[in-house]
Coordinates of C-alpha atoms in Angstrom, one line a residue:
M1 CA 22.1 -21.6 3.1
N2 CA 21.3 -23.6 0.3
S3 CA 20.3 -22.1 -3.0
N4 CA 17.2 -22.9 -5.0
K5 CA 17.3 -21.0 -8.5
T6 CA 15.0 -22.1 -11.2
K7 CA 16.0 -20.9 -14.7
N8 CA 13.9 -21.0 -17.9
G9 CA 10.8 -22.3 -16.3
P10 CA 7.3 -22.0 -17.7
P11 CA 5.7 -18.5 -17.9
S12 CA 2.9 -19.5 -15.6
E13 CA 3.7 -21.6 -12.6
T14 CA 2.0 -23.1 -9.5
N15 CA 3.1 -21.4 -6.5
N16 CA 5.2 -23.9 -4.4
Y17 CA 6.1 -21.4 -1.6
S18 CA 8.7 -22.1 1.0
G19 CA 9.2 -18.7 2.6
P20 CA 7.8 -16.8 5.7
P21 CA 4.4 -17.9 7.1
G22 CA 1.7 -15.6 5.8
M23 CA 3.6 -14.1 3.0
D24 CA 2.4 -16.2 0.1
V25 CA 0.7 -14.5 -2.8
G26 CA -1.8 -17.5 -2.7
G27 CA -2.3 -18.4 -6.5
T28 CA -0.7 -19.1 -9.7
I29 CA 2.1 -16.7 -10.7
E30 CA 2.2 -15.5 -14.2
S31 CA 5.8 -14.1 -15.1
D32 CA 8.0 -13.4 -17.9
W33 CA 11.2 -13.8 -15.6
N34 CA 11.9 -17.4 -14.4
E35 CA 14.4 -17.3 -12.0
V36 CA 13.5 -17.7 -8.6
V37 CA 15.8 -17.3 -5.7
D38 CA 14.6 -18.4 -2.2
N39 CA 17.2 -16.9 0.1
F40 CA 18.7 -13.5 0.2
D41 CA 22.2 -14.7 0.4
E42 CA 22.0 -15.7 -3.5
M43 CA 20.7 -12.1 -4.5
N44 CA 23.9 -10.3 -4.7
L45 CA 22.9 -7.9 -2.2
K46 CA 25.6 -5.7 -0.4
E47 CA 26.8 -6.9 3.0
E48 CA 25.3 -4.1 4.9
L49 CA 22.0 -4.6 3.4
L50 CA 22.1 -8.5 4.3
R51 CA 23.2 -7.7 7.8
G52 CA 19.9 -5.1 8.1
I53 CA 17.8 -7.6 6.7
Y54 CA 18.6 -10.5 9.0
A55 CA 18.9 -7.9 11.9
Y56 CA 15.1 -6.8 11.2
G57 CA 14.2 -10.5 11.6
Y58 CA 13.6 -11.5 8.1
E59 CA 15.2 -15.1 7.3
K60 CA 13.9 -15.8 3.7
P61 CA 12.1 -13.8 1.0
T62 CA 8.4 -13.8 0.4
A63 CA 7.1 -15.4 -2.8
I64 CA 7.0 -12.2 -4.7
Q65 CA 10.3 -10.8 -3.5
Q66 CA 11.8 -14.4 -4.7
R67 CA 10.8 -13.3 -8.3
A68 CA 10.9 -9.5 -8.3
I69 CA 14.2 -8.5 -6.5
L70 CA 16.5 -9.8 -9.0
P71 CA 15.3 -8.2 -12.3
C72 CA 15.1 -4.8 -10.3
I73 CA 18.9 -5.4 -9.1
K74 CA 19.6 -6.0 -12.7
G75 CA 18.2 -2.9 -13.9
H76 CA 15.0 -4.0 -15.8
D77 CA 11.6 -2.2 -15.8
V78 CA 9.5 -4.7 -13.5
I79 CA 5.6 -4.5 -12.9
A80 CA 5.0 -6.4 -9.8
Q81 CA 1.5 -7.4 -8.4
A82 CA 0.8 -9.4 -5.7
Q83 CA -2.0 -9.7 -2.8
Y84 CA -1.4 -7.2 0.3
G85 CA 0.9 -8.1 3.0
T86 CA 3.4 -10.1 0.6
G87 CA 6.3 -8.0 0.8
K88 CA 6.3 -6.1 -2.3
T89 CA 7.3 -2.6 -0.8
M90 CA 9.6 -3.9 2.1
V91 CA 12.5 -1.6 2.4
I92 CA 14.0 -3.3 5.5
A93 CA 15.6 -0.6 7.4
L94 CA 17.4 0.7 4.4
G95 CA 18.3 4.3 6.0
Y96 CA 19.7 3.0 9.0
F97 CA 21.9 0.2 7.9
M98 CA 23.1 1.7 4.5
K99 CA 23.2 5.3 5.5
V100 CA 20.7 6.6 3.0
D101 CA 19.2 10.0 3.3
C102 CA 15.6 9.5 2.9
H103 CA 12.8 12.4 2.4
A104 CA 9.0 12.1 2.7
C105 CA 7.5 14.6 0.2
I106 CA 3.8 14.8 1.0
G107 CA 1.0 17.2 0.6
G108 CA -0.4 19.0 3.7
T109 CA 3.0 19.9 4.9
K110 CA 5.0 23.0 4.2
I111 CA 6.2 23.3 0.7
R112 CA 9.4 25.7 1.6
D113 CA 10.5 22.8 4.0
D114 CA 10.5 20.2 0.9
M115 CA 12.3 22.4 -1.3
R116 CA 14.8 23.2 1.3
K117 CA 15.6 19.7 1.7
L118 CA 15.4 18.7 -1.8
N119 CA 18.0 21.3 -2.6
T120 CA 20.3 20.0 0.1
G121 CA 20.2 16.6 -1.4
S122 CA 18.5 13.2 -0.6
H123 CA 19.4 9.8 -1.9
V124 CA 15.5 8.7 -1.6
V125 CA 12.4 10.8 -2.1
V126 CA 9.2 9.1 -1.2
G127 CA 6.1 11.0 -1.9
T128 CA 2.7 11.6 -3.1
L129 CA 2.0 12.2 -6.8
G130 CA 0.8 15.7 -6.4
R131 CA 3.7 17.1 -4.3
V132 CA 6.4 15.0 -6.2
Y133 CA 5.0 16.6 -9.6
D134 CA 4.8 20.2 -7.8
M135 CA 8.7 19.5 -6.6
I136 CA 9.8 18.7 -10.2
A137 CA 8.0 21.7 -12.0
R138 CA 9.6 24.1 -9.3
K139 CA 13.0 22.4 -10.3
S140 CA 13.5 21.6 -6.7
L141 CA 13.7 17.9 -7.5
R142 CA 16.1 17.5 -10.2
T143 CA 15.0 15.0 -12.4
Q144 CA 18.4 14.3 -14.4
F145 CA 19.9 12.8 -11.4
I146 CA 17.0 10.2 -10.6
K147 CA 18.2 6.6 -11.6
I148 CA 15.0 4.8 -10.6
F149 CA 11.4 5.5 -10.3
V150 CA 9.0 3.5 -8.4
L151 CA 5.2 3.9 -8.8
N152 CA 3.4 1.9 -5.8
E153 CA -0.1 1.1 -6.3
V154 CA -0.1 1.9 -9.8
N155 CA -3.5 0.7 -10.3
E156 CA -5.1 3.0 -7.8
M157 CA -3.1 6.1 -9.4
L158 CA -4.1 5.2 -12.9
S159 CA -7.7 4.6 -11.8
Q160 CA -8.1 8.0 -10.1
D161 CA -9.2 11.3 -11.9
F162 CA -8.0 13.2 -14.9
E163 CA -5.4 15.2 -13.0
R164 CA -3.7 12.4 -11.3
K165 CA -3.4 10.8 -14.8
Y166 CA -2.3 14.0 -16.3
Q167 CA 0.6 14.4 -13.4
I168 CA 2.0 11.0 -14.1
K169 CA 2.3 11.9 -17.7
E170 CA 4.0 15.2 -17.1
V171 CA 6.3 13.3 -14.5
F172 CA 7.5 11.0 -17.0
K173 CA 8.1 14.0 -19.5
F174 CA 10.8 15.1 -17.3
L175 CA 12.4 11.8 -16.6
E176 CA 15.5 10.7 -18.4
K177 CA 14.6 8.2 -21.2
D178 CA 17.0 5.3 -19.8
I179 CA 15.7 5.5 -16.2
Q180 CA 14.6 2.6 -14.5
V181 CA 11.0 2.2 -13.8
I182 CA 9.3 -0.1 -11.0
K183 CA 5.5 -0.4 -10.9
L184 CA 4.0 -2.3 -7.8
S185 CA 0.3 -3.1 -7.3
S186 CA -1.8 -5.2 -5.1
T187 CA -4.4 -5.6 -8.0
I188 CA -4.0 -4.3 -11.6
R189 CA -6.6 -4.4 -14.2
E190 CA -5.5 -5.2 -17.7
D191 CA -6.4 -1.4 -19.2
V192 CA -4.2 -0.3 -16.6
L193 CA -1.5 -2.7 -17.2
N194 CA -1.4 -1.8 -20.9
V195 CA -1.1 2.2 -20.2
S196 CA 1.3 1.6 -17.4
T197 CA 3.7 -0.1 -20.0
H198 CA 3.7 3.0 -22.4
F199 CA 6.2 4.7 -19.6
M200 CA 8.3 1.7 -19.8
R201 CA 10.9 0.0 -21.6
K202 CA 10.4 -3.7 -22.3
S203 CA 9.2 -4.7 -18.8
I204 CA 9.5 -7.9 -16.9
R205 CA 5.7 -8.8 -15.5
I206 CA 5.3 -10.6 -12.4
L207 CA 1.7 -11.1 -11.9
V208 CA -0.7 -13.1 -9.7
Q209 CA -4.1 -14.1 -11.5
N210 CA -6.7 -11.6 -9.8
E211 CA -9.1 -14.5 -8.8
E212 CA -6.7 -15.6 -6.3
L213 CA -6.5 -12.3 -4.6
I214 CA -9.0 -13.6 -2.1
L215 CA -9.7 -12.8 1.6
K216 CA -8.7 -16.1 3.5
D217 CA -9.1 -16.5 7.2
I218 CA -11.2 -13.4 7.7
K219 CA -14.7 -13.9 9.2
Q220 CA -17.0 -11.5 7.0
F221 CA -20.5 -10.9 8.1
Y222 CA -23.2 -9.3 6.2
I223 CA -26.3 -7.4 8.2
N224 CA -29.3 -6.8 6.1
V225 CA -30.9 -3.5 7.0
T226 CA -33.8 -2.6 5.0
K227 CA -33.9 1.2 5.3
E228 CA -31.0 3.7 5.4
E229 CA -32.5 5.6 8.5
C230 CA -32.2 2.1 10.4
K231 CA -28.4 1.8 9.5
F232 CA -27.4 4.0 12.4
D233 CA -29.4 2.3 15.0
T234 CA -28.3 -1.1 13.9
L235 CA -24.7 -0.1 14.0
C236 CA -24.9 1.1 18.0
D237 CA -26.7 -1.8 18.9
L238 CA -23.8 -3.7 17.3
F239 CA -21.2 -2.1 19.4
D240 CA -23.5 -2.6 22.4
T241 CA -23.7 -6.5 21.8
L242 CA -20.0 -7.2 20.5
S243 CA -16.9 -7.3 22.7
F244 CA -14.1 -5.5 20.9
T245 CA -10.9 -3.5 21.7
Q246 CA -10.7 -0.9 18.8
A247 CA -12.8 -1.0 15.5
V248 CA -12.6 1.0 12.2
I249 CA -15.6 2.4 10.3
F250 CA -15.6 3.1 6.7
C251 CA -17.8 5.7 5.0
N252 CA -17.9 6.8 1.6
T253 CA -18.2 10.5 2.1
H254 CA -16.6 13.0 4.3
R255 CA -20.0 14.3 5.5
K256 CA -21.1 10.9 6.7
V257 CA -17.8 10.5 8.6
E258 CA -18.4 13.7 10.5
W259 CA -22.2 12.9 11.0
L260 CA -21.4 9.4 12.1
A261 CA -18.8 10.4 14.7
E262 CA -20.9 13.1 16.3
N263 CA -23.9 10.9 16.8
M264 CA -22.2 7.7 17.8
H265 CA -20.5 9.3 20.6
L266 CA -23.5 11.1 21.7
K267 CA -25.5 7.8 21.6
T268 CA -23.1 5.2 22.9
L269 CA -20.6 7.5 24.8
I270 CA -17.6 5.7 23.0
I271 CA -14.7 7.8 22.3
V272 CA -14.9 8.2 18.5
S273 CA -12.2 9.7 16.1
A274 CA -12.9 11.1 12.6
M275 CA -10.6 11.4 10.0
H276 CA -10.8 12.2 6.1
K277 CA -8.9 13.8 3.4
G278 CA -10.4 17.2 4.0
M279 CA -8.5 17.6 7.3
S280 CA -4.8 18.9 7.3
Q281 CA -1.9 16.5 7.5
R282 CA -1.3 17.6 11.0
R283 CA -4.6 17.2 12.2
C284 CA -4.7 13.5 10.5
K285 CA -1.4 12.7 12.3
L286 CA -2.7 13.6 15.7
I287 CA -5.9 11.9 15.1
M288 CA -3.8 8.6 14.2
R289 CA -1.4 8.9 17.2
Q290 CA -4.5 9.4 19.7
F291 CA -5.9 6.1 17.9
N292 CA -3.1 3.9 17.9
S293 CA -2.2 5.0 21.6
G294 CA -5.7 3.7 22.6
A295 CA -7.3 7.2 23.5
S296 CA -10.2 6.6 21.1
R297 CA -11.5 3.2 20.6
V298 CA -13.2 3.8 17.1
L299 CA -11.8 5.5 13.9
I300 CA -14.4 6.6 11.5
T301 CA -12.6 7.3 8.1
T302 CA -13.0 6.8 4.3
D303 CA -11.0 5.1 1.6
Y304 CA -8.1 7.5 1.4
F305 CA -7.2 6.2 4.8
A306 CA -7.6 2.6 4.0
R307 CA -4.0 2.1 3.4
S308 CA -2.7 3.8 6.5
N309 CA -0.8 2.4 9.4
Y310 CA -3.4 1.7 11.8
C311 CA -2.7 -0.4 14.9
S312 CA -4.3 -3.9 15.2
V313 CA -8.1 -3.7 15.6
S314 CA -10.4 -6.3 16.3
M315 CA -13.3 -5.2 14.0
V316 CA -13.6 -3.5 10.6
I317 CA -17.0 -2.3 9.6
N318 CA -18.2 -1.1 6.2
Y319 CA -21.0 1.5 7.0
N320 CA -20.9 2.1 3.2
L321 CA -19.9 -0.4 0.7
P322 CA -17.1 0.6 -1.5
S323 CA -17.6 1.4 -5.1
N324 CA -15.2 -1.5 -6.1
R325 CA -13.7 -4.7 -5.2
E326 CA -10.1 -3.6 -4.7
N327 CA -11.2 -1.1 -2.3
Y328 CA -13.0 -3.7 -0.4
I329 CA -9.9 -5.9 0.0
Y330 CA -8.0 -2.9 1.3
R331 CA -10.2 -2.3 3.6
V332 CA -10.7 -5.5 5.5
K333 CA -7.3 -7.3 4.5
R334 CA -4.3 -4.6 4.3
R335 CA -4.3 -4.2 8.4
Y336 CA -6.8 -6.3 9.7
S337 CA -6.0 -9.9 8.6
G338 CA -7.4 -12.4 10.8
R339 CA -10.1 -9.9 12.5
N340 CA -13.8 -9.6 11.8
S341 CA -15.3 -7.7 9.2
H342 CA -19.0 -6.4 8.9
H343 CA -21.1 -4.6 6.2

């Protein structure tokens, strides 16, 4: 396998991508790290990890991986931003191939279970901000042993309420000064970029210009409903007219999710699932299992679950439009590329 390394290139480059199809970042890449490695063999990865990568079906790194993996391996603080589905968070069967002990530390589960697991030791902890902060505050997660700290979707975290921002700042107070920090995001605003660098040493930035984050190859349709009270009947007519296997409908509030699920089932007789942040983690997992198995044909939810692992669906409907562009892209792009979108 031939190597193609580019050193000391321009800080802004046109993306001449040669990796897996569908994993291109789709635009101009701005980076202060100019070494591009277009195959895994030249990245100085452990043999076990390489075997895992190829056994999992990957042949070449994606465009963002060609630029971001090497500085991460070399211990640099890194901010990597690229479109959804371009491979920023690929771990590639790490637990199986490298015998790494991982623990999911998330809200909605028993605190005692997390404390017991963390006290016995884990190589990798993946968790939601609130629960991770709680485990650190309880001293169950001992920060003096943490070597790498990764914030995924940092744009979303720093755009949320004051409590989330406070928790991030408090977590960093517990971390060692020389810890490696890696921040990943699909979109990132300039103000968030400036704030996030306060928690980092001199960081490597690998960014795709925001105007390039577009929704290619997704059919999008807009239905003009003049009155809010007419929207429900229009939705039901849509389901009577269109042929679909499964669909996801997004609303902006918990109350609207529950109201729509109840009334839609009564009028259309379609089996509908409803899911939102106000439900317990256990119930949400059950609902997702039912939907992914095909037991229900329609999932009605909020932006909180726009990033969840849904099965392939043929249609995404925005019953309420999201409050910002990033959430709209998440709704229709992350899991539904190549499908239809209506709003």
